[in-house]
Amino acid sequence: MDTARKLKINCKPLDDLLGGGLEGGIITEFYGEAGSGKTNICIQATRECVLNGIGKVAYVDTESVSMERFIQICKGSYNKILSNTIFFKPSSFLEQEKIILGLPKVKNIGLVVVDTINMFYRIMMEDDEEGANRSLVRQLTSLQLLARKQNLYVIITSQVYTTENGDFRPFAGRGIEHMAKTIVKLERIGEGRRKAVIMKHRSQPEGREAVFYITKNGLE
Ligand code: ATP
Ligand code: MG
């Protein structure tokens, strides 16, 4: 396995922060408040995966990604990128599980996106906490195995809740903390301005930060 395999997001500060880009063979998690840039990162990584010929993208979308934003970020290559992206749109956490457990059968995937992993989790938690936690572990285990066996890239995003001291943390912490080998927190620090902080990484120091911008064209 080529452990040095990296997928550049093509946003220099973010790629530098990640030691050259997303790492293959593992799950990378981005978490942050609404509007912090999670979906922008997913779309831009999708674009880069297809345009660099890495493979198709399996895009598990729980929030109805904006096609208008897709077009803005993919521009002239929009058709090529869309025809190489397989969208899955679950409407419950168990349906999401079924989709994720079925991904190993999909051919020629280079990148798996789950945006977000924990929206339906949160809903299911309301009346079946144990079931939701078990399903989350099955989903994450399956994603991790898929990443490792096929050495592909996996991005998951997480919605957050605010803690008592005003910080925020991903809803559904524990399971994800172990399974995701890279964890990046996203913060809004101004209009279009965002800060990314390494919370966990296997080869980069924790707490390292990068500032990037969300513009009409994506992440810059
Ligand atoms: P959520 O949790 O609600 O899904 P998110 O973290 O996925 O949020 P994104 O959708 O990635 O957030 O980012 C939204 C941000 O992108 C908003 O601040 C918005 O202003 C910015 N944005 C979207 N389109 C443009 C554009 N054309 N030009 C500049 N900024 C844009
Ligand atoms: Mg989003």
PDB file of C-alpha atoms and ligand atoms in Angstrom:
ATOM      1  CA  MET A   1       0.000   0.000   0.000  1.00  0.00           C
ATOM      2  CA  ASP A   2       1.263   3.454  -0.876  1.00  0.00           C
ATOM      3  CA  THR A   3       0.982   5.091   2.512  1.00  0.00           C
ATOM      4  CA  ALA A   4       2.186   8.446   1.215  1.00  0.00           C
ATOM      5  CA  ARG A   5      -0.842   8.793  -1.049  1.00  0.00           C
ATOM      6  CA  LYS A   6      -2.367  12.246  -0.645  1.00  0.00           C
ATOM      7  CA  LEU A   7      -5.328  13.988  -2.205  1.00  0.00           C
ATOM      8  CA  LYS A   8      -4.772  17.710  -2.428  1.00  0.00           C
ATOM      9  CA  ILE A   9      -7.866  19.755  -1.704  1.00  0.00           C
ATOM     10  CA  ASN A  10      -6.146  22.465  -3.745  1.00  0.00           C
ATOM     11  CA  CYS A  11      -6.388  25.057  -1.008  1.00  0.00           C
ATOM     12  CA  LYS A  12      -2.776  25.612  -0.008  1.00  0.00           C
ATOM     13  CA  PRO A  13      -3.211  26.474   3.670  1.00  0.00           C
ATOM     14  CA  LEU A  14      -5.435  23.439   4.212  1.00  0.00           C
ATOM     15  CA  ASP A  15      -3.208  21.083   2.224  1.00  0.00           C
ATOM     16  CA  ASP A  16      -0.124  22.305   4.092  1.00  0.00           C
ATOM     17  CA  LEU A  17      -1.934  21.858   7.391  1.00  0.00           C
ATOM     18  CA  LEU A  18      -2.680  18.248   6.457  1.00  0.00           C
ATOM     19  CA  GLY A  19       0.921  17.585   5.456  1.00  0.00           C
ATOM     20  CA  GLY A  20       0.213  17.756   1.728  1.00  0.00           C
ATOM     21  CA  GLY A  21      -3.454  16.865   1.508  1.00  0.00           C
ATOM     22  CA  LEU A  22      -5.964  14.278   2.633  1.00  0.00           C
ATOM     23  CA  GLU A  23      -4.365  10.999   3.572  1.00  0.00           C
ATOM     24  CA  GLY A  24      -5.400   7.798   1.789  1.00  0.00           C
ATOM     25  CA  GLY A  25      -6.436   4.712   3.726  1.00  0.00           C
ATOM     26  CA  ILE A  26      -7.981   6.534   6.662  1.00  0.00           C
ATOM     27  CA  ILE A  27     -11.041   8.531   7.678  1.00  0.00           C
ATOM     28  CA  THR A  28     -10.592  12.310   7.868  1.00  0.00           C
ATOM     29  CA  GLU A  29     -13.181  14.210   9.874  1.00  0.00           C
ATOM     30  CA  PHE A  30     -14.027  17.906   9.565  1.00  0.00           C
ATOM     31  CA  TYR A  31     -16.298  19.340  12.205  1.00  0.00           C
ATOM     32  CA  GLY A  32     -17.638  22.820  12.770  1.00  0.00           C
ATOM     33  CA  GLU A  33     -20.653  25.025  13.153  1.00  0.00           C
ATOM     34  CA  ALA A  34     -23.166  25.745  10.409  1.00  0.00           C
ATOM     35  CA  GLY A  35     -21.462  27.684   7.639  1.00  0.00           C
ATOM     36  CA  SER A  36     -17.952  26.803   8.769  1.00  0.00           C
ATOM     37  CA  GLY A  37     -17.076  25.296   5.391  1.00  0.00           C
ATOM     38  CA  LYS A  38     -17.626  21.553   5.771  1.00  0.00           C
ATOM     39  CA  THR A  39     -19.626  21.135   2.566  1.00  0.00           C
ATOM     40  CA  ASN A  40     -17.318  23.436   0.604  1.00  0.00           C
ATOM     41  CA  ILE A  41     -14.427  21.146   1.523  1.00  0.00           C
ATOM     42  CA  CYS A  42     -16.421  18.079   0.442  1.00  0.00           C
ATOM     43  CA  ILE A  43     -17.281  19.596  -2.933  1.00  0.00           C
ATOM     44  CA  GLN A  44     -13.770  20.790  -3.604  1.00  0.00           C
ATOM     45  CA  ALA A  45     -12.278  17.405  -2.652  1.00  0.00           C
ATOM     46  CA  THR A  46     -14.807  15.800  -5.030  1.00  0.00           C
ATOM     47  CA  ARG A  47     -13.632  18.101  -7.823  1.00  0.00           C
ATOM     48  CA  GLU A  48      -9.964  17.337  -7.175  1.00  0.00           C
ATOM     49  CA  CYS A  49     -10.546  13.585  -6.948  1.00  0.00           C
ATOM     50  CA  VAL A  50     -12.246  13.457 -10.351  1.00  0.00           C
ATOM     51  CA  LEU A  51     -10.028  15.978 -12.142  1.00  0.00           C
ATOM     52  CA  ASN A  52      -6.894  14.178 -10.958  1.00  0.00           C
ATOM     53  CA  GLY A  53      -8.216  10.870 -12.250  1.00  0.00           C
ATOM     54  CA  ILE A  54      -8.154   9.238  -8.822  1.00  0.00           C
ATOM     55  CA  GLY A  55     -11.577   7.701  -9.253  1.00  0.00           C
ATOM     56  CA  LYS A  56     -15.261   8.182  -8.780  1.00  0.00           C
ATOM     57  CA  VAL A  57     -16.736   9.841  -5.731  1.00  0.00           C
ATOM     58  CA  ALA A  58     -19.399   8.221  -3.559  1.00  0.00           C
ATOM     59  CA  TYR A  59     -21.117  11.214  -2.018  1.00  0.00           C
ATOM     60  CA  VAL A  60     -23.469  10.440   0.864  1.00  0.00           C
ATOM     61  CA  ASP A  61     -25.469  13.609   1.262  1.00  0.00           C
ATOM     62  CA  THR A  62     -27.764  14.125   4.245  1.00  0.00           C
ATOM     63  CA  GLU A  63     -28.455  17.816   3.721  1.00  0.00           C
ATOM     64  CA  SER A  64     -29.232  18.223  -0.010  1.00  0.00           C
ATOM     65  CA  VAL A  65     -26.040  19.785  -1.260  1.00  0.00           C
ATOM     66  CA  SER A  66     -26.555  22.914  -3.379  1.00  0.00           C
ATOM     67  CA  MET A  67     -26.121  22.168  -7.093  1.00  0.00           C
ATOM     68  CA  GLU A  68     -25.564  25.859  -7.647  1.00  0.00           C
ATOM     69  CA  ARG A  69     -22.589  25.719  -5.287  1.00  0.00           C
ATOM     70  CA  PHE A  70     -21.369  22.560  -7.022  1.00  0.00           C
ATOM     71  CA  ILE A  71     -21.360  24.400 -10.341  1.00  0.00           C
ATOM     72  CA  GLN A  72     -19.569  27.421  -8.851  1.00  0.00           C
ATOM     73  CA  ILE A  73     -16.778  25.242  -7.481  1.00  0.00           C
ATOM     74  CA  CYS A  74     -16.508  22.860 -10.453  1.00  0.00           C
ATOM     75  CA  LYS A  75     -17.083  25.484 -13.163  1.00  0.00           C
ATOM     76  CA  GLY A  76     -16.469  24.183 -16.714  1.00  0.00           C
ATOM     77  CA  SER A  77     -15.701  20.688 -15.464  1.00  0.00           C
ATOM     78  CA  TYR A  78     -19.076  20.439 -13.786  1.00  0.00           C
ATOM     79  CA  ASN A  79     -20.472  17.814 -16.163  1.00  0.00           C
ATOM     80  CA  LYS A  80     -17.422  15.591 -15.975  1.00  0.00           C
ATOM     81  CA  ILE A  81     -17.366  15.813 -12.190  1.00  0.00           C
ATOM     82  CA  LEU A  82     -21.069  15.155 -11.789  1.00  0.00           C
ATOM     83  CA  SER A  83     -20.958  12.162 -14.089  1.00  0.00           C
ATOM     84  CA  ASN A  84     -18.227  10.707 -11.899  1.00  0.00           C
ATOM     85  CA  THR A  85     -20.046  11.389  -8.647  1.00  0.00           C
ATOM     86  CA  ILE A  86     -22.581   8.950  -7.278  1.00  0.00           C
ATOM     87  CA  PHE A  87     -24.968  10.686  -4.911  1.00  0.00           C
ATOM     88  CA  PHE A  88     -26.687   8.796  -2.125  1.00  0.00           C
ATOM     89  CA  LYS A  89     -29.437  10.567  -0.239  1.00  0.00           C
ATOM     90  CA  PRO A  90     -30.476   8.655   2.869  1.00  0.00           C
ATOM     91  CA  SER A  91     -33.478   9.771   4.841  1.00  0.00           C
ATOM     92  CA  SER A  92     -32.700   8.001   8.113  1.00  0.00           C
ATOM     93  CA  PHE A  93     -29.662   6.821  10.037  1.00  0.00           C
ATOM     94  CA  LEU A  94     -30.385   3.152   9.297  1.00  0.00           C
ATOM     95  CA  GLU A  95     -30.767   3.911   5.604  1.00  0.00           C
ATOM     96  CA  GLN A  96     -27.440   5.709   5.774  1.00  0.00           C
ATOM     97  CA  GLU A  97     -25.943   2.585   7.355  1.00  0.00           C
ATOM     98  CA  LYS A  98     -27.282   0.411   4.550  1.00  0.00           C
ATOM     99  CA  ILE A  99     -25.736   2.743   1.968  1.00  0.00           C
ATOM    100  CA  ILE A 100     -22.352   2.844   3.702  1.00  0.00           C
ATOM    101  CA  LEU A 101     -22.248  -0.920   4.196  1.00  0.00           C
ATOM    102  CA  GLY A 102     -22.989  -1.297   0.486  1.00  0.00           C
ATOM    103  CA  LEU A 103     -20.127   0.949  -0.693  1.00  0.00           C
ATOM    104  CA  PRO A 104     -17.514  -1.846  -0.986  1.00  0.00           C
ATOM    105  CA  LYS A 105     -19.559  -3.166  -3.927  1.00  0.00           C
ATOM    106  CA  VAL A 106     -19.337   0.090  -5.868  1.00  0.00           C
ATOM    107  CA  LYS A 107     -16.554  -0.022  -8.470  1.00  0.00           C
ATOM    108  CA  ASN A 108     -13.732   2.480  -8.989  1.00  0.00           C
ATOM    109  CA  ILE A 109     -14.293   4.730  -6.000  1.00  0.00           C
ATOM    110  CA  GLY A 110     -11.454   7.102  -5.157  1.00  0.00           C
ATOM    111  CA  LEU A 111     -13.172   9.150  -2.492  1.00  0.00           C
ATOM    112  CA  VAL A 112     -16.082   8.621  -0.128  1.00  0.00           C
ATOM    113  CA  VAL A 113     -17.793  11.685   1.326  1.00  0.00           C
ATOM    114  CA  VAL A 114     -20.319  11.495   4.154  1.00  0.00           C
ATOM    115  CA  ASP A 115     -21.714  14.989   4.741  1.00  0.00           C
ATOM    116  CA  THR A 116     -22.795  14.804   7.541  1.00  0.00           C
ATOM    117  CA  ILE A 117     -22.218  11.564   9.427  1.00  0.00           C
ATOM    118  CA  ASN A 118     -24.205  12.657  12.473  1.00  0.00           C
ATOM    119  CA  MET A 119     -27.329  14.519  11.388  1.00  0.00           C
ATOM    120  CA  PHE A 120     -29.560  11.429  11.328  1.00  0.00           C
ATOM    121  CA  TYR A 121     -27.629  10.007  14.262  1.00  0.00           C
ATOM    122  CA  ARG A 122     -28.802  12.932  16.312  1.00  0.00           C
ATOM    123  CA  ILE A 123     -32.403  12.307  15.329  1.00  0.00           C
ATOM    124  CA  MET A 124     -32.229   8.572  16.029  1.00  0.00           C
ATOM    125  CA  MET A 125     -30.611   9.248  19.418  1.00  0.00           C
ATOM    126  CA  GLU A 126     -33.858  10.830  20.546  1.00  0.00           C
ATOM    127  CA  ASP A 127     -35.700   7.543  20.736  1.00  0.00           C
ATOM    128  CA  ASP A 128     -33.107   4.801  20.359  1.00  0.00           C
ATOM    129  CA  GLU A 129     -29.793   5.808  21.846  1.00  0.00           C
ATOM    130  CA  GLU A 130     -28.339   2.324  21.925  1.00  0.00           C
ATOM    131  CA  GLY A 131     -29.423   1.541  18.380  1.00  0.00           C
ATOM    132  CA  ALA A 132     -27.983   4.820  17.120  1.00  0.00           C
ATOM    133  CA  ASN A 133     -24.631   4.179  18.787  1.00  0.00           C
ATOM    134  CA  ARG A 134     -24.440   0.645  17.452  1.00  0.00           C
ATOM    135  CA  SER A 135     -25.232   1.821  13.953  1.00  0.00           C
ATOM    136  CA  LEU A 136     -22.631   4.585  14.184  1.00  0.00           C
ATOM    137  CA  VAL A 137     -19.949   2.070  15.101  1.00  0.00           C
ATOM    138  CA  ARG A 138     -20.973  -0.186  12.197  1.00  0.00           C
ATOM    139  CA  GLN A 139     -20.854   2.740   9.770  1.00  0.00           C
ATOM    140  CA  LEU A 140     -17.466   3.974  10.955  1.00  0.00           C
ATOM    141  CA  THR A 141     -15.964   0.477  11.031  1.00  0.00           C
ATOM    142  CA  SER A 142     -17.169  -0.147   7.511  1.00  0.00           C
ATOM    143  CA  LEU A 143     -15.746   3.174   6.279  1.00  0.00           C
ATOM    144  CA  GLN A 144     -12.426   2.516   7.958  1.00  0.00           C
ATOM    145  CA  LEU A 145     -12.142  -0.960   6.466  1.00  0.00           C
ATOM    146  CA  LEU A 146     -13.070   0.336   3.047  1.00  0.00           C
ATOM    147  CA  ALA A 147     -10.457   3.099   3.289  1.00  0.00           C
ATOM    148  CA  ARG A 148      -7.800   0.649   4.354  1.00  0.00           C
ATOM    149  CA  LYS A 149      -8.549  -2.195   1.983  1.00  0.00           C
ATOM    150  CA  GLN A 150      -8.917  -0.062  -1.122  1.00  0.00           C
ATOM    151  CA  ASN A 151      -6.531   2.687   0.047  1.00  0.00           C
ATOM    152  CA  LEU A 152      -9.077   5.333  -0.779  1.00  0.00           C
ATOM    153  CA  TYR A 153      -9.906   8.683   0.749  1.00  0.00           C
ATOM    154  CA  VAL A 154     -12.776   9.115   3.186  1.00  0.00           C
ATOM    155  CA  ILE A 155     -14.125  12.438   4.420  1.00  0.00           C
ATOM    156  CA  ILE A 156     -16.798  12.624   7.061  1.00  0.00           C
ATOM    157  CA  THR A 157     -18.202  15.848   8.431  1.00  0.00           C
ATOM    158  CA  SER A 158     -19.847  16.433  11.790  1.00  0.00           C
ATOM    159  CA  GLN A 159     -22.298  18.907  13.134  1.00  0.00           C
ATOM    160  CA  VAL A 160     -21.430  20.203  16.577  1.00  0.00           C
ATOM    161  CA  TYR A 161     -22.920  21.238  19.885  1.00  0.00           C
ATOM    162  CA  THR A 162     -21.656  24.041  22.107  1.00  0.00           C
ATOM    163  CA  THR A 163     -20.120  23.000  25.420  1.00  0.00           C
ATOM    164  CA  GLU A 164     -20.524  24.862  28.719  1.00  0.00           C
ATOM    165  CA  ASN A 165     -17.267  26.768  28.251  1.00  0.00           C
ATOM    166  CA  GLY A 166     -18.388  28.000  24.839  1.00  0.00           C
ATOM    167  CA  ASP A 167     -16.245  25.608  22.830  1.00  0.00           C
ATOM    168  CA  PHE A 168     -17.916  23.236  20.410  1.00  0.00           C
ATOM    169  CA  ARG A 169     -17.561  19.526  19.904  1.00  0.00           C
ATOM    170  CA  PRO A 170     -18.889  17.017  17.395  1.00  0.00           C
ATOM    171  CA  PHE A 171     -22.202  15.517  18.337  1.00  0.00           C
ATOM    172  CA  ALA A 172     -21.346  11.809  18.721  1.00  0.00           C
ATOM    173  CA  GLY A 173     -17.821  12.156  19.967  1.00  0.00           C
ATOM    174  CA  ARG A 174     -16.249   8.958  21.165  1.00  0.00           C
ATOM    175  CA  GLY A 175     -16.710   6.498  18.332  1.00  0.00           C
ATOM    176  CA  ILE A 176     -15.566   9.018  15.785  1.00  0.00           C
ATOM    177  CA  GLU A 177     -12.555  10.137  17.826  1.00  0.00           C
ATOM    178  CA  HIS A 178     -11.093   6.641  17.599  1.00  0.00           C
ATOM    179  CA  MET A 179     -12.035   5.793  14.046  1.00  0.00           C
ATOM    180  CA  ALA A 180     -11.030   9.048  12.368  1.00  0.00           C
ATOM    181  CA  LYS A 181      -7.235   9.236  12.162  1.00  0.00           C
ATOM    182  CA  THR A 182      -7.273  12.909  11.169  1.00  0.00           C
ATOM    183  CA  ILE A 183      -9.657  15.336  12.842  1.00  0.00           C
ATOM    184  CA  VAL A 184      -9.898  18.996  11.855  1.00  0.00           C
ATOM    185  CA  LYS A 185     -11.983  21.624  13.592  1.00  0.00           C
ATOM    186  CA  LEU A 186     -13.318  24.514  11.511  1.00  0.00           C
ATOM    187  CA  GLU A 187     -14.082  27.935  12.992  1.00  0.00           C
ATOM    188  CA  ARG A 188     -15.590  31.089  11.548  1.00  0.00           C
ATOM    189  CA  ILE A 189     -13.289  34.022  12.186  1.00  0.00           C
ATOM    190  CA  GLY A 190     -14.775  36.601   9.842  1.00  0.00           C
ATOM    191  CA  GLU A 191     -16.736  37.102   6.681  1.00  0.00           C
ATOM    192  CA  GLY A 192     -15.618  34.262   4.420  1.00  0.00           C
ATOM    193  CA  ARG A 193     -12.609  33.744   6.675  1.00  0.00           C
ATOM    194  CA  ARG A 194     -12.167  30.380   8.369  1.00  0.00           C
ATOM    195  CA  LYS A 195      -9.662  28.778  10.685  1.00  0.00           C
ATOM    196  CA  ALA A 196      -8.838  25.083  10.548  1.00  0.00           C
ATOM    197  CA  VAL A 197      -7.219  23.479  13.596  1.00  0.00           C
ATOM    198  CA  ILE A 198      -5.642  20.029  13.759  1.00  0.00           C
ATOM    199  CA  MET A 199      -7.264  18.180  16.667  1.00  0.00           C
ATOM    200  CA  LYS A 200      -5.742  14.821  15.817  1.00  0.00           C
ATOM    201  CA  HIS A 201      -3.235  13.714  13.190  1.00  0.00           C
ATOM    202  CA  ARG A 202      -0.772  10.857  12.882  1.00  0.00           C
ATOM    203  CA  SER A 203       2.109  12.959  11.560  1.00  0.00           C
ATOM    204  CA  GLN A 204       1.269  16.617  12.194  1.00  0.00           C
ATOM    205  CA  PRO A 205       1.319  18.452  15.536  1.00  0.00           C
ATOM    206  CA  GLU A 206      -1.974  18.938  17.345  1.00  0.00           C
ATOM    207  CA  GLY A 207      -3.200  22.501  17.601  1.00  0.00           C
ATOM    208  CA  ARG A 208      -1.584  23.608  14.338  1.00  0.00           C
ATOM    209  CA  GLU A 209      -3.777  26.126  12.566  1.00  0.00           C
ATOM    210  CA  ALA A 210      -4.396  27.439   9.085  1.00  0.00           C
ATOM    211  CA  VAL A 211      -6.533  30.282   7.811  1.00  0.00           C
ATOM    212  CA  PHE A 212      -8.401  30.007   4.521  1.00  0.00           C
ATOM    213  CA  TYR A 213     -11.165  31.803   2.663  1.00  0.00           C
ATOM    214  CA  ILE A 214     -14.443  30.708   1.175  1.00  0.00           C
ATOM    215  CA  THR A 215     -14.967  32.577  -2.073  1.00  0.00           C
ATOM    216  CA  LYS A 216     -17.178  32.300  -5.127  1.00  0.00           C
ATOM    217  CA  ASN A 217     -14.774  29.707  -6.570  1.00  0.00           C
ATOM    218  CA  GLY A 218     -14.479  27.572  -3.464  1.00  0.00           C
ATOM    219  CA  LEU A 219     -11.650  27.482  -0.942  1.00  0.00           C
ATOM    220  CA  GLU A 220      -8.671  29.770  -1.409  1.00  0.00           C
TER     221      GLU A 220
HETATM  222  P1  ATP B   1     -23.781  23.368   7.494  1.00  0.00           P
HETATM  223  O1  ATP B   1     -23.414  22.771   8.814  1.00  0.00           O
HETATM  224  O2  ATP B   1     -24.895  24.309   7.610  1.00  0.00           O
HETATM  225  O3  ATP B   1     -23.974  22.369   6.418  1.00  0.00           O
HETATM  226  P2  ATP B   1     -21.168  23.918   6.336  1.00  0.00           P
HETATM  227  O4  ATP B   1     -20.104  23.840   7.349  1.00  0.00           O
HETATM  228  O5  ATP B   1     -21.353  22.775   5.423  1.00  0.00           O
HETATM  229  O6  ATP B   1     -22.535  24.295   7.065  1.00  0.00           O
HETATM  230  P3  ATP B   1     -20.644  25.369   3.937  1.00  0.00           P
HETATM  231  O7  ATP B   1     -21.909  25.144   3.224  1.00  0.00           O
HETATM  232  O8  ATP B   1     -19.460  24.602   3.519  1.00  0.00           O
HETATM  233  O9  ATP B   1     -20.892  25.223   5.502  1.00  0.00           O
HETATM  234  O10 ATP B   1     -20.219  26.886   3.860  1.00  0.00           O
HETATM  235  C1  ATP B   1     -21.141  27.922   3.873  1.00  0.00           C
HETATM  236  C2  ATP B   1     -20.376  29.194   3.669  1.00  0.00           C
HETATM  237  O11 ATP B   1     -19.965  29.293   2.309  1.00  0.00           O
HETATM  238  C3  ATP B   1     -21.233  30.387   3.990  1.00  0.00           C
HETATM  239  O12 ATP B   1     -20.509  31.211   4.892  1.00  0.00           O
HETATM  240  C4  ATP B   1     -21.368  31.060   2.659  1.00  0.00           C
HETATM  241  O13 ATP B   1     -21.343  32.441   2.783  1.00  0.00           O
HETATM  242  C5  ATP B   1     -20.154  30.596   1.885  1.00  0.00           C
HETATM  243  N1  ATP B   1     -20.433  30.655   0.462  1.00  0.00           N
HETATM  244  C6  ATP B   1     -21.311  29.912  -0.238  1.00  0.00           C
HETATM  245  N2  ATP B   1     -21.348  30.300  -1.531  1.00  0.00           N
HETATM  246  C7  ATP B   1     -20.480  31.325  -1.636  1.00  0.00           C
HETATM  247  C8  ATP B   1     -20.079  32.172  -2.725  1.00  0.00           C
HETATM  248  N3  ATP B   1     -20.582  32.039  -3.941  1.00  0.00           N
HETATM  249  N4  ATP B   1     -19.167  33.125  -2.455  1.00  0.00           N
HETATM  250  C9  ATP B   1     -18.653  33.272  -1.234  1.00  0.00           C
HETATM  251  N5  ATP B   1     -18.985  32.500  -0.163  1.00  0.00           N
HETATM  252  C10 ATP B   1     -19.890  31.548  -0.364  1.00  0.00           C
HETATM  253 MG    MG B   2     -22.880  21.566   4.983  1.00  0.00          MG
END
